[in-house]
């Protein structure tokens, strides 16, 4: 998988997939989740869980991996922006 520069949060992508006339309330009902749960995802305050990936894949005709991969790429990019301690590679003993 190629590395992205500042990838979009999955919630941002999901917002683009929703029809313009669909409310968050209606989308949440369709997905069988609370409005608050979906709102948090759409606003980037929570990530896509495996359960949500399954719901989205059924609802939108995508694969669960599409949503989970996007979440992983976003999290990895965010983590790479933080300072990290120097960690020496594990030395393997010869067998």
XYZ file of N, CA and C in Angstrom:
285
model
N 0.851 -1.175 0.000
C 0.000 0.000 0.000
C 0.894 1.233 0.000
N 0.598 2.197 -0.838
C 1.425 3.399 -0.902
C 1.101 4.326 0.267
N 2.109 5.052 0.671
C 1.979 5.969 1.785
C 1.368 7.282 1.313
N 0.428 7.798 2.064
C -0.213 9.059 1.708
C 0.373 10.188 2.538
N 0.285 11.380 2.011
C 0.650 12.565 2.764
C -0.632 13.147 3.332
N -0.717 13.199 4.651
C -1.874 13.738 5.348
C -3.189 13.157 4.811
N -3.399 11.849 4.992
C -4.618 11.226 4.477
C -5.870 11.746 5.178
N -6.973 11.679 4.488
C -8.254 12.112 5.049
C -8.716 11.133 6.119
N -9.370 11.663 7.126
C -10.007 10.813 8.130
C -11.171 10.094 7.451
N -11.420 8.829 7.794
C -12.524 8.097 7.163
C -13.878 8.796 7.295
N -14.082 9.510 8.376
C -15.337 10.242 8.547
C -15.510 11.329 7.498
N -14.409 11.960 7.130
C -14.436 12.986 6.088
C -14.814 12.364 4.745
N -14.259 11.193 4.479
C -14.577 10.480 3.238
C -16.036 10.043 3.250
N -16.497 9.540 4.372
C -17.888 9.106 4.485
C -18.850 10.258 4.222
N -18.530 11.434 4.730
C -19.389 12.610 4.482
C -19.578 12.850 2.993
N -18.519 12.624 2.222
C -18.593 12.831 0.769
C -19.485 11.792 0.087
N -19.591 10.601 0.690
C -20.393 9.518 0.102
C -21.878 9.699 0.372
N -22.225 10.432 1.427
C -23.638 10.578 1.787
C -24.348 11.497 0.798
N -25.571 11.144 0.420
C -26.336 12.046 -0.444
C -26.527 13.397 0.255
N -26.524 14.465 -0.518
C -26.625 15.815 0.051
C -27.876 16.011 0.896
N -28.958 15.346 0.511
C -30.214 15.544 1.231
C -30.399 14.575 2.401
N -29.394 13.739 2.692
C -29.513 12.788 3.798
C -29.012 13.413 5.088
N -29.817 13.314 6.124
C -29.418 13.838 7.426
C -28.575 12.800 8.165
N -27.842 13.276 9.143
C -27.067 12.383 9.993
C -28.017 11.430 10.709
N -29.147 11.933 11.121
C -30.145 11.104 11.809
C -30.597 9.954 10.922
N -30.891 10.224 9.665
C -31.347 9.172 8.757
C -30.234 8.172 8.482
N -29.024 8.662 8.261
C -27.899 7.760 8.014
C -27.663 6.865 9.231
N -27.748 7.441 10.421
C -27.563 6.659 11.650
C -28.639 5.586 11.765
N -29.873 5.923 11.420
C -30.951 4.927 11.444
C -30.667 3.807 10.460
N -30.221 4.153 9.260
C -29.909 3.147 8.246
C -28.805 2.204 8.723
N -27.818 2.773 9.408
C -26.679 1.986 9.893
C -26.964 1.286 11.220
N -28.091 1.612 11.828
C -28.475 1.050 13.132
C -27.464 1.407 14.223
N -27.066 2.687 14.220
C -26.201 3.229 15.269
C -26.845 4.515 15.775
N -26.365 5.011 16.895
C -26.914 6.267 17.408
C -26.433 7.438 16.554
N -27.217 8.497 16.586
C -26.837 9.712 15.865
C -25.506 10.226 16.395
N -25.313 10.159 17.707
C -24.073 10.633 18.326
C -22.867 9.837 17.825
N -23.006 8.523 17.728
C -21.920 7.680 17.227
C -21.519 8.084 15.817
N -22.504 8.239 14.949
C -22.200 8.604 13.568
C -21.651 10.023 13.479
N -22.200 10.928 14.259
C -21.718 12.309 14.255
C -20.253 12.381 14.670
N -19.877 11.617 15.688
C -18.475 11.598 16.132
C -17.558 11.086 15.025
N -18.010 10.073 14.295
C -17.206 9.553 13.191
C -17.094 10.589 12.077
N -18.207 11.172 11.690
C -18.210 12.150 10.600
C -17.356 13.376 10.915
N -17.235 13.696 12.196
C -16.460 14.858 12.606
C -15.031 14.510 13.033
N -14.632 13.252 12.806
C -13.250 12.859 13.065
C -12.886 12.723 14.523
N -13.876 12.608 15.399
C -13.583 12.478 16.830
C -13.398 11.024 17.250
N -13.871 10.092 16.441
C -13.636 8.667 16.678
C -13.266 8.034 15.349
N -12.658 6.871 15.435
C -12.260 6.163 14.232
C -13.263 5.090 13.842
N -12.992 4.491 12.704
C -13.811 3.391 12.213
C -13.402 2.119 12.941
N -14.353 1.495 13.596
C -14.116 0.210 14.251
C -14.419 -0.908 13.264
N -14.049 -2.125 13.628
C -14.370 -3.275 12.772
C -15.878 -3.396 12.594
N -16.619 -3.171 13.657
C -18.076 -3.253 13.581
C -18.635 -2.210 12.617
N -18.136 -0.992 12.726
C -18.614 0.072 11.837
C -18.187 -0.205 10.399
N -16.991 -0.746 10.212
C -16.528 -1.077 8.862
C -17.468 -2.096 8.210
N -17.928 -3.062 8.983
C -18.880 -4.041 8.460
C -20.203 -3.387 8.085
N -20.677 -2.486 8.924
C -21.934 -1.778 8.644
C -21.799 -0.917 7.381
N -20.711 -0.157 7.309
C -20.503 0.718 6.156
C -20.353 -0.086 4.868
N -19.661 -1.214 4.943
C -19.455 -2.009 3.737
C -20.775 -2.559 3.209
N -21.641 -2.990 4.101
C -22.953 -3.485 3.682
C -23.792 -2.351 3.109
N -23.790 -1.230 3.770
C -24.629 -0.082 3.392
C -24.173 0.550 2.088
N -22.857 0.647 1.898
C -22.323 1.372 0.743
C -21.786 0.473 -0.372
N -21.794 -0.838 -0.141
C -21.309 -1.754 -1.170
C -19.800 -1.728 -1.332
N -19.100 -1.487 -0.244
C -17.638 -1.494 -0.250
C -17.161 -2.709 0.532
N -15.868 -2.822 0.730
C -15.355 -3.895 1.588
C -15.057 -3.313 2.969
N -15.151 -4.137 4.006
C -14.765 -3.639 5.329
C -13.310 -3.179 5.353
N -12.471 -3.877 4.593
C -11.056 -3.516 4.544
C -10.809 -2.120 4.008
N -11.663 -1.667 3.107
C -11.539 -0.309 2.577
C -11.550 0.703 3.717
N -12.506 0.558 4.631
C -12.645 1.501 5.745
C -11.563 1.299 6.798
N -11.224 0.037 7.074
C -10.188 -0.222 8.075
C -8.811 0.198 7.587
N -8.522 -0.017 6.304
C -7.244 0.427 5.745
C -7.125 1.951 5.805
N -8.222 2.623 5.484
C -8.209 4.085 5.527
C -7.961 4.567 6.961
N -8.601 3.915 7.927
C -8.410 4.282 9.332
C -6.961 4.054 9.754
N -6.401 2.911 9.358
C -5.013 2.598 9.706
C -4.050 3.613 9.107
N -4.248 3.960 7.841
C -3.375 4.946 7.194
C -3.453 6.298 7.900
N -4.659 6.694 8.281
C -4.841 7.971 8.979
C -4.137 7.933 10.328
N -4.327 6.851 11.098
C -3.702 6.735 12.416
C -2.183 6.696 12.308
N -1.673 5.958 11.337
C -0.233 5.867 11.162
C 0.365 7.226 10.818
N -0.277 7.963 9.916
C 0.226 9.279 9.558
C 0.220 10.205 10.772
N -0.868 10.151 11.564
C -0.943 10.979 12.769
C 0.188 10.629 13.738
N 0.436 9.330 13.926
C 1.494 8.898 14.843
C 2.867 9.340 14.357
N 3.073 9.326 13.035
C 4.363 9.723 12.481
C 4.654 11.210 12.692
N 3.657 11.997 12.990
C 3.857 13.423 13.203
C 4.347 13.733 14.615
N 4.265 12.752 15.509
C 4.673 12.946 16.901
C 6.140 12.563 17.085
N 6.819 13.205 18.045
C 8.210 12.812 18.306
C 8.256 11.390 18.867
N 9.276 10.664 18.475
C 9.449 9.288 18.952
C 10.815 9.155 19.593
N 10.913 8.309 20.606
C 12.234 8.087 21.216
C 13.106 7.265 20.279
N 14.419 7.398 20.453
C 15.347 6.557 19.694
C 15.230 5.131 20.232
N 14.947 4.228 19.348
C 14.822 2.824 19.733
C 15.786 2.027 18.871
N 16.676 1.313 19.534
C 17.652 0.503 18.805
C 16.975 -0.766 18.300
N 17.334 -1.197 17.095
C 16.783 -2.455 16.596
C 17.165 -3.613 17.492
N 16.302 -4.583 17.603
C 16.572 -5.779 18.388
C 17.697 -6.578 17.732
N 18.722 -6.867 18.511
C 19.838 -7.648 17.984
C 19.465 -9.121 18.059
N 19.538 -9.786 16.946
C 19.215 -11.223 16.887
C 20.485 -12.032 17.076
N 20.428 -13.011 17.949
C 21.584 -13.886 18.161
C 21.675 -14.881 17.012
N 22.892 -15.194 16.597
C 23.097 -16.191 15.534
C 22.729 -17.554 16.067
N 22.131 -18.355 15.254
C 21.729 -19.705 15.693
C 22.688 -20.726 15.202
